[in-house]
Tab-separated table of C-alpha atoms and ligand atoms in Angstrom:
chain	number	residue	atom	x	y	z
A	10	MET	CA	51.647	88.450	106.084
A	11	ASN	CA	52.308	88.595	109.842
A	12	GLU	CA	55.532	90.380	109.053
A	13	CYS	CA	53.509	92.939	107.032
A	14	ARG	CA	51.172	93.561	109.959
A	15	GLU	CA	54.050	93.983	112.373
A	16	VAL	CA	55.977	96.262	110.035
A	17	GLU	CA	52.865	98.360	109.450
A	18	ALA	CA	52.769	99.168	113.156
A	19	LEU	CA	56.327	100.518	112.911
A	20	LEU	CA	55.851	102.652	109.803
A	21	GLY	CA	54.658	105.798	111.590
A	22	ALA	CA	57.676	105.914	113.862
A	23	TYR	CA	59.939	105.056	110.943
A	24	VAL	CA	58.640	107.909	108.769
A	25	ASP	CA	58.900	110.250	111.760
A	26	GLY	CA	62.522	109.245	112.244
A	27	GLU	CA	61.799	108.071	115.789
A	28	THR	CA	64.627	105.605	115.845
A	29	ALA	CA	64.290	104.971	119.566
A	30	SER	CA	60.888	103.338	119.177
A	31	CYS	CA	61.378	101.752	115.771
A	32	ASP	CA	63.444	98.882	114.470
A	33	CYS	CA	64.426	100.819	111.355
A	34	ASP	CA	66.582	98.097	109.835
A	35	ARG	CA	63.693	95.692	109.999
A	36	VAL	CA	61.377	98.171	108.240
A	37	ARG	CA	63.978	98.955	105.593
A	38	ARG	CA	64.760	95.284	104.904
A	39	HIS	CA	61.092	94.346	104.704
A	40	ALA	CA	60.179	97.273	102.427
A	41	GLU	CA	62.927	96.254	100.013
A	42	SER	CA	61.297	92.892	99.428
A	43	CYS	CA	57.583	93.718	99.865
A	44	ALA	CA	55.941	95.962	97.246
A	45	CYS	CA	52.779	96.310	99.303
A	46	CYS	CA	54.570	97.725	102.357
A	47	ARG	CA	56.766	99.846	100.104
A	48	ASP	CA	53.599	101.452	98.681
A	49	LEU	CA	52.278	102.137	102.139
A	50	LEU	CA	55.572	103.636	103.222
A	51	GLY	CA	55.682	105.855	100.122
A	52	ALA	CA	52.138	107.037	100.736
A	53	GLN	CA	52.848	107.895	104.374
A	54	ARG	CA	55.949	109.832	103.415
A	55	ALA	CA	54.121	111.796	100.733
A	56	VAL	CA	51.277	112.712	103.078
A	57	ARG	CA	53.710	113.885	105.679
A	58	GLU	CA	55.640	116.011	103.199
A	59	ALA	CA	52.479	117.565	101.797
A	60	VAL	CA	51.226	118.467	105.243
A	61	ARG	CA	54.567	119.964	106.183
A	62	ALA	CA	54.550	122.086	103.037
A	63	ARG	CA	51.157	123.498	104.000
A	64	ALA	CA	51.837	123.762	107.718
A	65	THR	CA	51.175	127.477	108.039
A	66	GLY	CA	47.813	127.349	106.311
A	67	LEU	CA	46.765	124.282	108.270
A	68	ARG	CA	47.578	125.914	111.591
A	69	ALA	CA	45.623	129.023	110.685
A	70	CYS	CA	42.346	127.244	110.038
A	71	ALA	CA	42.268	124.456	112.647
A	72	SER	CA	38.985	124.233	114.530
A	73	PRO	CA	38.869	124.043	118.359
A	74	ARG	CA	37.703	120.431	118.063
A	75	LEU	CA	40.678	119.572	115.899
A	76	LYS	CA	43.070	121.267	118.298
A	77	ALA	CA	41.568	119.243	121.134
A	78	ARG	CA	42.146	116.024	119.225
A	79	CYS	CA	45.744	116.950	118.538
A	80	ALA	CA	46.267	117.804	122.190
A	81	SER	CA	44.919	114.455	123.348
A	82	TYR	CA	47.030	112.703	120.749
A	83	ALA	CA	50.120	114.551	121.975
A	84	ILE	CA	49.362	113.520	125.566
A	85	ARG	CA	49.003	109.848	124.626
A	86	ARG	CA	52.190	110.124	122.667
A	87	ARG	CA	54.088	111.602	125.599
A	88	SER	CA	53.065	108.732	127.847
A	89	THR	CA	55.246	106.427	125.766
A	90	PRO	CA	59.043	106.820	125.738
A	91	SER	CA	60.088	109.095	122.907
A	92	ARG	CA	62.730	111.559	121.944
A	93	LEU	CA	60.152	114.338	121.825
A	94	PRO	CA	60.523	116.907	124.611
A	95	ARG	CA	57.554	117.561	126.889
A	96	ALA	CA	55.293	120.296	125.625
A	97	SER	CA	53.380	122.678	127.848
A	98	PRO	CA	49.593	122.620	127.348
A	99	GLY	CA	48.802	124.800	124.376
A	100	ALA	CA	52.238	124.469	122.857
A	101	PHE	CA	51.053	121.635	120.620
A	102	VAL	CA	49.782	124.111	118.068
A	103	ARG	CA	53.319	125.118	117.306
A	104	ARG	CA	54.589	121.569	117.440
A	105	TRP	CA	51.855	119.529	115.817
A	106	VAL	CA	53.344	119.215	112.369
A	107	PRO	CA	56.487	117.418	113.492
A	108	LEU	CA	54.387	115.183	115.739
A	109	SER	CA	53.629	112.163	113.656
A	110	VAL	CA	51.987	110.801	110.589
A	111	ALA	CA	48.958	109.728	112.580
A	112	ALA	CA	48.383	113.223	113.908
A	113	THR	CA	49.139	114.937	110.637
A	114	LEU	CA	46.655	112.721	108.844
A	115	VAL	CA	43.917	113.913	111.150
A	116	LEU	CA	45.001	117.481	110.556
A	117	ALA	CA	45.426	117.285	106.852
A	118	VAL	CA	41.941	116.530	105.776
A	119	THR	CA	40.014	118.171	108.549
A	120	ALA	CA	41.793	121.464	108.286
A	121	VAL	CA	41.744	121.484	104.542
A	122	PHE	CA	37.966	121.571	104.482
A	123	GLY	CA	38.382	125.245	105.240
A	124	PHE	CA	40.324	125.634	101.999
A	125	GLY	CA	39.271	125.902	98.371
A	126	LEU	CA	38.070	123.064	96.202
A	127	ASN	CA	41.451	122.071	94.860
A	128	HIS	CA	42.890	121.593	98.345
A	129	LYS	CA	39.880	119.544	99.387
A	130	VAL	CA	40.240	117.244	96.422
A	131	GLN	CA	43.971	116.790	97.015
A	132	ALA	CA	43.494	116.131	100.714
A	133	LEU	CA	40.721	113.601	100.135
A	134	ALA	CA	42.876	111.843	97.549
A	135	PHE	CA	45.767	111.611	100.009
A	136	GLN	CA	43.811	110.179	102.817
A	137	SER	CA	41.547	107.852	100.907
A	138	THR	CA	44.454	106.363	98.973
A	139	LEU	CA	46.369	105.759	102.167
A	140	ASP	CA	43.369	104.050	103.743
A	141	HIS	CA	42.770	102.050	100.573
A	142	VAL	CA	46.327	100.698	100.568
A	143	LYS	CA	46.099	99.783	104.265
A	144	CYS	CA	42.572	98.388	104.291
A	145	THR	CA	42.607	96.309	101.132
A	146	ARG	CA	45.919	94.582	101.617
A	147	PHE	CA	44.383	91.952	103.883
A	148	THR	CA	40.935	91.871	102.258
A	149	GLY	CA	41.761	90.189	98.956
A	150	GLY	CA	39.505	87.156	98.605
A	151	GLY	CA	36.579	86.114	100.747
A	152	PRO	CA	33.033	85.480	99.624
A	153	PRO	CA	31.088	88.263	97.849
A	154	ALA	CA	28.968	90.449	100.152
A	155	ASP	CA	25.282	91.297	99.668
A	156	PRO	CA	24.939	95.054	98.903
A	157	LEU	CA	21.352	95.436	100.174
A	158	GLU	CA	22.076	93.625	103.418
A	159	ALA	CA	25.299	95.637	103.888
A	160	ALA	CA	23.391	98.918	103.414
A	161	ARG	CA	20.720	97.794	105.890
A	162	GLN	CA	23.307	96.857	108.527
A	163	TRP	CA	25.143	100.124	108.004
A	164	GLN	CA	22.067	102.217	108.703
A	165	ALA	CA	21.106	100.096	111.725
A	166	LYS	CA	24.581	100.515	113.231
A	167	PHE	CA	25.512	104.064	112.316
A	168	GLY	CA	22.205	105.839	111.785
A	169	TRP	CA	22.686	107.341	108.325
A	170	PRO	CA	21.677	105.671	105.081
A	171	ILE	CA	24.032	104.733	102.253
A	172	THR	CA	23.415	103.067	98.944
A	173	VAL	CA	25.874	100.292	98.150
A	174	PRO	CA	26.345	99.892	94.394
A	175	ALA	CA	25.679	96.272	93.447
A	176	SER	CA	28.210	93.824	92.102
A	177	SER	CA	28.111	93.595	88.338
A	178	GLY	CA	29.119	90.596	86.269
A	179	ALA	CA	29.315	92.773	83.151
A	180	SER	CA	31.731	95.185	84.842
A	181	ASN	CA	33.624	92.395	86.638
A	182	LEU	CA	32.890	94.197	89.911
A	183	GLN	CA	32.321	92.365	93.191
A	184	LEU	CA	31.486	93.744	96.621
A	185	ARG	CA	33.689	92.166	99.314
A	186	ALA	CA	33.040	94.129	102.479
A	187	VAL	CA	31.693	97.322	104.008
A	188	ARG	CA	33.470	98.811	106.974
A	189	ARG	CA	33.765	102.088	108.827
A	190	CYS	CA	37.000	104.009	108.353
A	191	ALA	CA	38.526	107.372	109.221
A	192	VAL	CA	39.068	109.390	106.079
A	193	THR	CA	37.983	112.799	107.302
A	194	ASP	CA	37.294	114.267	110.713
A	195	GLY	CA	34.280	111.971	110.944
A	196	ARG	CA	33.902	108.315	110.064
A	197	VAL	CA	32.945	107.270	106.571
A	198	ALA	CA	31.655	104.111	104.873
A	199	HIS	CA	34.384	102.170	103.102
A	200	LEU	CA	32.959	99.829	100.452
A	201	ILE	CA	35.599	97.341	99.355
A	202	TYR	CA	35.242	95.703	95.955
A	203	THR	CA	37.389	93.723	93.605
A	204	TRP	CA	37.297	95.027	90.071
A	205	MET	CA	38.941	92.976	87.340
A	206	GLY	CA	40.938	91.177	90.002
A	207	GLU	CA	42.248	94.349	91.675
A	208	PRO	CA	41.077	95.964	94.906
A	209	LEU	CA	38.756	98.927	94.424
A	210	SER	CA	37.448	101.205	97.158
A	211	VAL	CA	34.379	103.419	97.224
A	212	TYR	CA	34.192	105.796	100.177
A	213	VAL	CA	30.885	107.400	101.101
A	214	LEU	CA	31.023	110.587	103.203
A	215	PRO	CA	27.845	111.710	104.952
A	216	LYS	CA	27.789	115.145	103.334
A	217	GLY	CA	28.178	116.710	99.917
A	218	THR	CA	31.421	118.654	100.186
A	219	LEU	CA	32.447	118.705	96.521
A	220	GLY	CA	30.697	119.735	93.334
A	221	ASP	CA	28.756	117.550	90.946
A	222	ALA	CA	31.652	117.328	88.460
A	223	THR	CA	33.910	114.261	88.605
A	224	GLU	CA	37.452	115.046	89.818
A	225	PHE	CA	40.399	112.785	88.993
A	226	VAL	CA	43.619	112.770	91.027
A	227	HIS	CA	46.566	110.483	90.381
A	228	ARG	CA	48.702	109.800	93.461
A	229	PHE	CA	50.911	107.035	94.820
A	230	ARG	CA	50.278	104.957	91.692
A	231	HIS	CA	46.519	105.085	92.321
A	232	ASN	CA	43.664	107.037	90.800
A	233	SER	CA	41.133	108.752	93.052
A	234	VAL	CA	37.870	109.746	91.448
A	235	MET	CA	35.477	111.878	93.477
A	236	TRP	CA	32.270	113.844	93.298
A	237	SER	CA	29.231	114.765	95.387
A	238	GLN	CA	25.657	113.806	94.646
A	239	ASN	CA	22.474	113.860	96.748
A	240	ASP	CA	24.162	115.148	99.897
A	241	ARG	CA	26.874	112.502	99.867
A	242	THR	CA	30.487	112.603	98.708
A	243	TYR	CA	31.898	109.578	96.869
A	244	ILE	CA	35.566	108.756	96.448
A	245	MET	CA	36.666	105.800	94.322
A	246	VAL	CA	40.265	104.582	94.624
A	247	THR	CA	41.874	102.096	92.251
A	248	PRO	CA	45.346	101.243	90.987
A	249	HIS	CA	43.790	101.024	87.506
A	250	GLY	CA	44.905	103.743	85.078
A	251	ARG	CA	42.524	106.262	83.571
A	252	ASP	CA	40.973	104.679	80.486
A	253	PRO	CA	37.498	104.099	78.991
A	254	GLU	CA	36.959	101.112	81.326
A	255	LEU	CA	37.478	103.311	84.367
A	256	ASP	CA	35.147	105.961	82.931
A	257	ARG	CA	32.471	103.298	82.402
A	258	LEU	CA	32.876	102.084	85.964
A	259	VAL	CA	32.514	105.639	87.302
A	260	SER	CA	29.264	105.973	85.331
A	261	HIS	CA	28.025	102.660	86.755
A	262	ILE	CA	28.802	103.728	90.343
A	263	ARG	CA	27.278	107.178	89.842
A	264	ALA	CA	24.115	105.698	88.366
A	265	SER	CA	23.666	103.190	91.194
A	266	ALA	CA	24.540	105.562	94.060
A	267	PHE	CA	21.347	107.560	94.280
B	14	ZN	ZN1	54.865	93.713	103.692
B	15	ZN	ZN1	39.228	101.531	105.071
């Protein structure tokens, strides 16, 4: 497990081909024997490729705030030894896509909110699945969490209310943890459950950015299911395939997230 944590820190540089700052052999060897890290690596690669493919559109609709974030990221990046040449201030807009997975992740979802519905759904699926794979790999067991208490603590800490769908013996669903994660430009609530022995995530975004209809996206061997209701956007991520059980679970979550 320690090896997984250490390798995870190298994945960004590895995917970026920054061989100077990455022990590539170590990453390659570990990914051959560890399915979990292989998944994460595959997800990072796919995100990077998708962002590259849409680079022109992403550049065109970046907000000033987003550009500022990319600039500060580029500055931090330059303070560490790297093969990247120094950029003049302002030049990052032309160079941001090759920068790194971390930067492109920020860009991908934020910028895509200026796009049509299909792009939004795809971008949310990318980023939530990546976070799901990262966040749940060390959150397997642990005692069940109390949904009401978790919702109360969330509002006290972050100032906006969420409803946390309860565990359900009938659905074999158990809440494990609630944490704050970066899935869009802002921070979102990440509710971590186990469902039939597998990790399941429900992300709650503080605004309703999608329609009421349920959207399904299959990516990186995971299903993302998303919709908006009552001024919130919900994204469920699970490795479970699409079947009647998954449809029933979606109904349960929708009914309890008011
Ligand atoms: Zn691993
Ligand atoms: Zn998370």
